PDB file of C-alpha atoms in Angstrom:
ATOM      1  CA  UNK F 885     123.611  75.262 101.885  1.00  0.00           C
ATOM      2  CA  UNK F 886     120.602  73.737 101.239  1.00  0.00           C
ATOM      3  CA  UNK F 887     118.181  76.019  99.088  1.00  0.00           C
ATOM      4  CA  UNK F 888     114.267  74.799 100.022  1.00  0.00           C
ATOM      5  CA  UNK F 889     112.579  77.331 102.023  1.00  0.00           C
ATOM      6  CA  UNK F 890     109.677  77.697 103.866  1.00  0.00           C
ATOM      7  CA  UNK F 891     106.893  79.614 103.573  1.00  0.00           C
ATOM      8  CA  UNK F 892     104.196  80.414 106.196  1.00  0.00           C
ATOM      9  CA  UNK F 893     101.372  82.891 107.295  1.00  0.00           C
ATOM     10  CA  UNK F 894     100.610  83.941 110.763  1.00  0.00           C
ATOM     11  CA  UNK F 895      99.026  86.498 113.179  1.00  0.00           C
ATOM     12  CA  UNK F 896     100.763  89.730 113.222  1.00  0.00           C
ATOM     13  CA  UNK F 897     100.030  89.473 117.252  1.00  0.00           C
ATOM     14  CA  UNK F 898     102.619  86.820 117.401  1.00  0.00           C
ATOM     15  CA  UNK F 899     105.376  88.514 115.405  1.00  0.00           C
ATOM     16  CA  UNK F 900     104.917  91.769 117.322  1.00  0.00           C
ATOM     17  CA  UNK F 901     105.501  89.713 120.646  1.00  0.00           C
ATOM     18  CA  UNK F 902     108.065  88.038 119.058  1.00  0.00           C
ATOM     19  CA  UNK F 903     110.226  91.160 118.203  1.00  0.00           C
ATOM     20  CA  UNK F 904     109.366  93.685 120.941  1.00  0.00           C
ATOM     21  CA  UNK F 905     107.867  91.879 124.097  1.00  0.00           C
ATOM     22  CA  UNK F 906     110.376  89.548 125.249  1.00  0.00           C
ATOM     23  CA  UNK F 907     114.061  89.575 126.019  1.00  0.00           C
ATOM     24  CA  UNK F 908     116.634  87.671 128.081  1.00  0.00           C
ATOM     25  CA  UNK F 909     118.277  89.080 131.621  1.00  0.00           C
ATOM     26  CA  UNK F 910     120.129  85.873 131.526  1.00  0.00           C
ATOM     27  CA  UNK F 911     122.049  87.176 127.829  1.00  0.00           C
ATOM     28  CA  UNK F 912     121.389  90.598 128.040  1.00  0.00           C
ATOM     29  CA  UNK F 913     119.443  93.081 125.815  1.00  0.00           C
ATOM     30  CA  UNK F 914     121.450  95.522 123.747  1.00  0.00           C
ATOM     31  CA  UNK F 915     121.011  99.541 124.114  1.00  0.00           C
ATOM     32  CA  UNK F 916     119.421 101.420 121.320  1.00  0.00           C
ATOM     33  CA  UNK F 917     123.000 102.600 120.629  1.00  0.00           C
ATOM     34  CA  UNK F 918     124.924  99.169 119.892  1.00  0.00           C
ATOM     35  CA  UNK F 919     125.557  98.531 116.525  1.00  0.00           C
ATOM     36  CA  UNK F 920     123.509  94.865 115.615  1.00  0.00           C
ATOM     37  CA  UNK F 921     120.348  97.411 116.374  1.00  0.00           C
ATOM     38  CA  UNK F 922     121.494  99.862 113.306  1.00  0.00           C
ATOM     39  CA  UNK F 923     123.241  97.435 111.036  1.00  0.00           C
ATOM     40  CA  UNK F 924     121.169  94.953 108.974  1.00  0.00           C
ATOM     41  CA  UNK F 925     121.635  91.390 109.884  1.00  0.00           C
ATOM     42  CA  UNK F 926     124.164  89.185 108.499  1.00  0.00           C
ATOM     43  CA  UNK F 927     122.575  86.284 106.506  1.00  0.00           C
ATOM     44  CA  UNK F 928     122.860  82.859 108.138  1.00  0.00           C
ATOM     45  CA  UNK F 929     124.996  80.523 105.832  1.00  0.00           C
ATOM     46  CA  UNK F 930     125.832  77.980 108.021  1.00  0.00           C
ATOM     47  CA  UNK F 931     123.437  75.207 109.052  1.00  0.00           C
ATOM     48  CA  UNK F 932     125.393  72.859 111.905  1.00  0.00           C
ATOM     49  CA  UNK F 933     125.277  72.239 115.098  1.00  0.00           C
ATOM     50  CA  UNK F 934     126.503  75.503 116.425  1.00  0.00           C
ATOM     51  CA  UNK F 935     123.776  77.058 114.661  1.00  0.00           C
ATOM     52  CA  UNK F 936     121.306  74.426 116.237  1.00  0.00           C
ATOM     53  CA  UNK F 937     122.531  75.321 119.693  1.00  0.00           C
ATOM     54  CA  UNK F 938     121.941  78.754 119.393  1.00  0.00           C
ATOM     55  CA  UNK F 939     118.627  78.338 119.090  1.00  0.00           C
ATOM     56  CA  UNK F 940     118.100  75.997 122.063  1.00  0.00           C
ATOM     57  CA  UNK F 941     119.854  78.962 123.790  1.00  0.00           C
ATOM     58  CA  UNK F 942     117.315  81.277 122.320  1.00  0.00           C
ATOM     59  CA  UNK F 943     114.736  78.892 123.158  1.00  0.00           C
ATOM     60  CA  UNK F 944     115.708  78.843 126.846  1.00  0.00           C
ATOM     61  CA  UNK F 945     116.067  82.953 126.955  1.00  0.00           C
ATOM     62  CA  UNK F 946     112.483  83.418 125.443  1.00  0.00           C
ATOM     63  CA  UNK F 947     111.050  80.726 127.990  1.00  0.00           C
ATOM     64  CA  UNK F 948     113.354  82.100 131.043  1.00  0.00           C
ATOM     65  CA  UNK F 949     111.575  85.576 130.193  1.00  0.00           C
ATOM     66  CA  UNK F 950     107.856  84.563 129.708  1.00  0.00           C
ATOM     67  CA  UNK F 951     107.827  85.730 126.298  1.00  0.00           C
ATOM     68  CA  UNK F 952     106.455  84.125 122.858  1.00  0.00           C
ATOM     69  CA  UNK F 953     109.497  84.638 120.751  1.00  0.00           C
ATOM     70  CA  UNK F 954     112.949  86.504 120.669  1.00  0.00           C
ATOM     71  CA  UNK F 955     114.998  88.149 117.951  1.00  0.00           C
ATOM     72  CA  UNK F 956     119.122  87.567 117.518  1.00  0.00           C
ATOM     73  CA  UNK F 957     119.508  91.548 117.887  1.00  0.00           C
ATOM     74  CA  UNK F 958     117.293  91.521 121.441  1.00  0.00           C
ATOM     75  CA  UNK F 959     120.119  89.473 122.754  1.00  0.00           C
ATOM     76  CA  UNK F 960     123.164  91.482 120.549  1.00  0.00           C
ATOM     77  CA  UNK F 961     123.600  89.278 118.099  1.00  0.00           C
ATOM     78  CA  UNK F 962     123.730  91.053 114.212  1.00  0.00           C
ATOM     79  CA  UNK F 963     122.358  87.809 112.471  1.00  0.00           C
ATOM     80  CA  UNK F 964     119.259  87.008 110.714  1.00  0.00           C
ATOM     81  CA  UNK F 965     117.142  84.937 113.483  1.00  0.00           C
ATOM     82  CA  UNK F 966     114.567  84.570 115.626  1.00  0.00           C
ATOM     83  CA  UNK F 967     112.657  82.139 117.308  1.00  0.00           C
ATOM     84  CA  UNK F 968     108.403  81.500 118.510  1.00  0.00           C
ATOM     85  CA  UNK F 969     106.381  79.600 119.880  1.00  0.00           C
ATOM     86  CA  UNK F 970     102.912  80.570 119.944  1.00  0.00           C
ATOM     87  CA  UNK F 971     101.836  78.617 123.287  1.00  0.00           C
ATOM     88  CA  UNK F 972     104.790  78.490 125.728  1.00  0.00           C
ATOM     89  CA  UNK F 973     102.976  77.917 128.354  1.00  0.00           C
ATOM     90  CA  UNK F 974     102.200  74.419 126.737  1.00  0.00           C
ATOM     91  CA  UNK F 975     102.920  71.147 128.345  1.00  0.00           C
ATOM     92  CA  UNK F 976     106.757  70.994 127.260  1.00  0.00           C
ATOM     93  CA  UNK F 977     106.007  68.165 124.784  1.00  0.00           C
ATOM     94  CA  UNK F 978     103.151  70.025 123.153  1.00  0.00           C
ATOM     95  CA  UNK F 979     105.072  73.117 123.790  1.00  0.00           C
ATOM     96  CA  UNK F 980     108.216  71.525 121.965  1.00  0.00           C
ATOM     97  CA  UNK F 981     106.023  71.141 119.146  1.00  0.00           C
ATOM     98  CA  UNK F 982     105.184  74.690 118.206  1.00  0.00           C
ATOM     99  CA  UNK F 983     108.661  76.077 118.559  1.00  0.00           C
ATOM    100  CA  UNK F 984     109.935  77.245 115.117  1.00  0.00           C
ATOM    101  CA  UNK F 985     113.422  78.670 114.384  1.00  0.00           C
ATOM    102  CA  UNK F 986     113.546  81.026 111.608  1.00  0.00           C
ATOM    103  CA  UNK F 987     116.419  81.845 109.558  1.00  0.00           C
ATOM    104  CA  UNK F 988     117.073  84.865 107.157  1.00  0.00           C
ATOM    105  CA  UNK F 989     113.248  85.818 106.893  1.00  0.00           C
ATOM    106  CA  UNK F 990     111.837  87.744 103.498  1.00  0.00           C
ATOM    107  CA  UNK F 991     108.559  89.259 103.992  1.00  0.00           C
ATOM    108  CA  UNK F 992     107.139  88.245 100.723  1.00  0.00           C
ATOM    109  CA  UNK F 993     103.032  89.478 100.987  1.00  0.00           C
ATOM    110  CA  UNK F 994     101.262  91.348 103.627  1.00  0.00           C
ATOM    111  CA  UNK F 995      97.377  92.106 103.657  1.00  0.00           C
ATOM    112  CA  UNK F 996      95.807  95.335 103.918  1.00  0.00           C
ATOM    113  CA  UNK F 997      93.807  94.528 107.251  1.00  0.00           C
ATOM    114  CA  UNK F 998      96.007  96.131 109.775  1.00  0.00           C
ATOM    115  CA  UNK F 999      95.713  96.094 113.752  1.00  0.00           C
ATOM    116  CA  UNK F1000      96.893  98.243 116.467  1.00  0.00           C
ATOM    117  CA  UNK F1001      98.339  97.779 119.392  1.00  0.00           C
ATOM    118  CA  UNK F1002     100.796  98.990 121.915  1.00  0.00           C
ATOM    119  CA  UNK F1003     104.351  97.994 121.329  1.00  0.00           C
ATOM    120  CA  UNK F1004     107.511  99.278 123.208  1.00  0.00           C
ATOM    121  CA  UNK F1005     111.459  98.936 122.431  1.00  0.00           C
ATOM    122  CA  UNK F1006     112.912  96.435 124.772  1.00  0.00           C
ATOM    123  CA  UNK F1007     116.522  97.803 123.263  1.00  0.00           C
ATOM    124  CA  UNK F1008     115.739 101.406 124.761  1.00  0.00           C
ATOM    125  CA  UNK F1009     115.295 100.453 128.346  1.00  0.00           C
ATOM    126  CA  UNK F1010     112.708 102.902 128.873  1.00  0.00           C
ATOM    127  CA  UNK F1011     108.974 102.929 129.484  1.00  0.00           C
ATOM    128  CA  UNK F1012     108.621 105.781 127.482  1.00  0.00           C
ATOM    129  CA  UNK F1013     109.282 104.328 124.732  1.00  0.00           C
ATOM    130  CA  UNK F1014     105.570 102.483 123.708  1.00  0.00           C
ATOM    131  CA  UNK F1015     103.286 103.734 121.439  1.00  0.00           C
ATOM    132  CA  UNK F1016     100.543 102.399 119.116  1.00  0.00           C
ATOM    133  CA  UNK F1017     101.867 100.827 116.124  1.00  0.00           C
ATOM    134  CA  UNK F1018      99.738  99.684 112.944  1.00  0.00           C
ATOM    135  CA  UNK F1019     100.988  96.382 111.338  1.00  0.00           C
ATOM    136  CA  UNK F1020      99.405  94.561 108.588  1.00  0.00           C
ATOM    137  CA  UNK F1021      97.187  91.305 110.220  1.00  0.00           C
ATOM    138  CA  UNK F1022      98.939  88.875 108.207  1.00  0.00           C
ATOM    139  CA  UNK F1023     102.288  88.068 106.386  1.00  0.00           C
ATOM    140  CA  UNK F1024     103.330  85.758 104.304  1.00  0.00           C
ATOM    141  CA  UNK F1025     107.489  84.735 104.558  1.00  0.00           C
ATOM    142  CA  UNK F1026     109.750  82.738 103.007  1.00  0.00           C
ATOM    143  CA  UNK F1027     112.901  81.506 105.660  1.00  0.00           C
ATOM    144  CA  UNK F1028     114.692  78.779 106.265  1.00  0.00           C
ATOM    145  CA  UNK F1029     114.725  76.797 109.702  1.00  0.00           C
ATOM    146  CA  UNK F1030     117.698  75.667 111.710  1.00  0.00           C
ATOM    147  CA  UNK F1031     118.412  72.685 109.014  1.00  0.00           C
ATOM    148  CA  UNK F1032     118.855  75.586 105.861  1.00  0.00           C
TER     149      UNK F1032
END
């Protein structure tokens, strides 16, 4: 496995879209009760071309859906990934260009300027679950893409 990670920054905004606004009818999104939402993820240890179609699948789920981003668990998978881009609605070779895969993600800094915003629980299946949620504006992570 090949040890360089990345590291990046972005918008809060985007993660929170990422994580809890989109979701795939084509795969499916898991109830609240299924296990890969109460278990922590299984690192990913295995950079190949299985791995590399998987995200194209993920890819094509987020787009099918309208969303900026979707998580492994969203679709019921109990592995460390998720995918973004932050303009989908990009020509698709501009739009090609912002998609990012990320693999076993560490939260390494956040700042203390926080926003709020509505978020629900696509995993509950119910409207009632939303409520305002406080998140730091910016992270900084360490990951590794599709290649390791």
């Amino acid at each position: 496995m090949n040890t360089l990670h990345k590291r990046f920054q972005f918008n809060m905004r985007i993660l929170n879209q990422t994580l809890l606004s989109t979701f795939s009818s084509a795969m499916g999104t898991p109830h609240k009760e299924e296990s890969c939402l109460i278990l922590s993820a299984l690192r990913i240890t295995e950079f190949d071309d299985k791995l590399e179609q998987l995200s194209k699948e993920f890819f094509c789920a987020m787009y099918q859906s309208q969303g900026v981003g979707i998580a492994a668990p969203q679709l019921g998978l109990n592995i460390q990934l998720f995918v973004y881009n932050p303009d989908p609605t990009a020509p698709e070779m501009i739009r090609k260009m912002g998609e990012r895969v990320v693999c076993n993600p560490k939260i390494l800094e956040f700042c203390e300027a926080t926003d709020v915003e509505i978020e629900g629980c696509l995993s509950s299946r119910a409207e009632c679950c939303r409520g305002d949620i406080r998140r730091a504006k910016e992270i900084q992570v360490e990951y590794q893409d599709e290649r390791g």
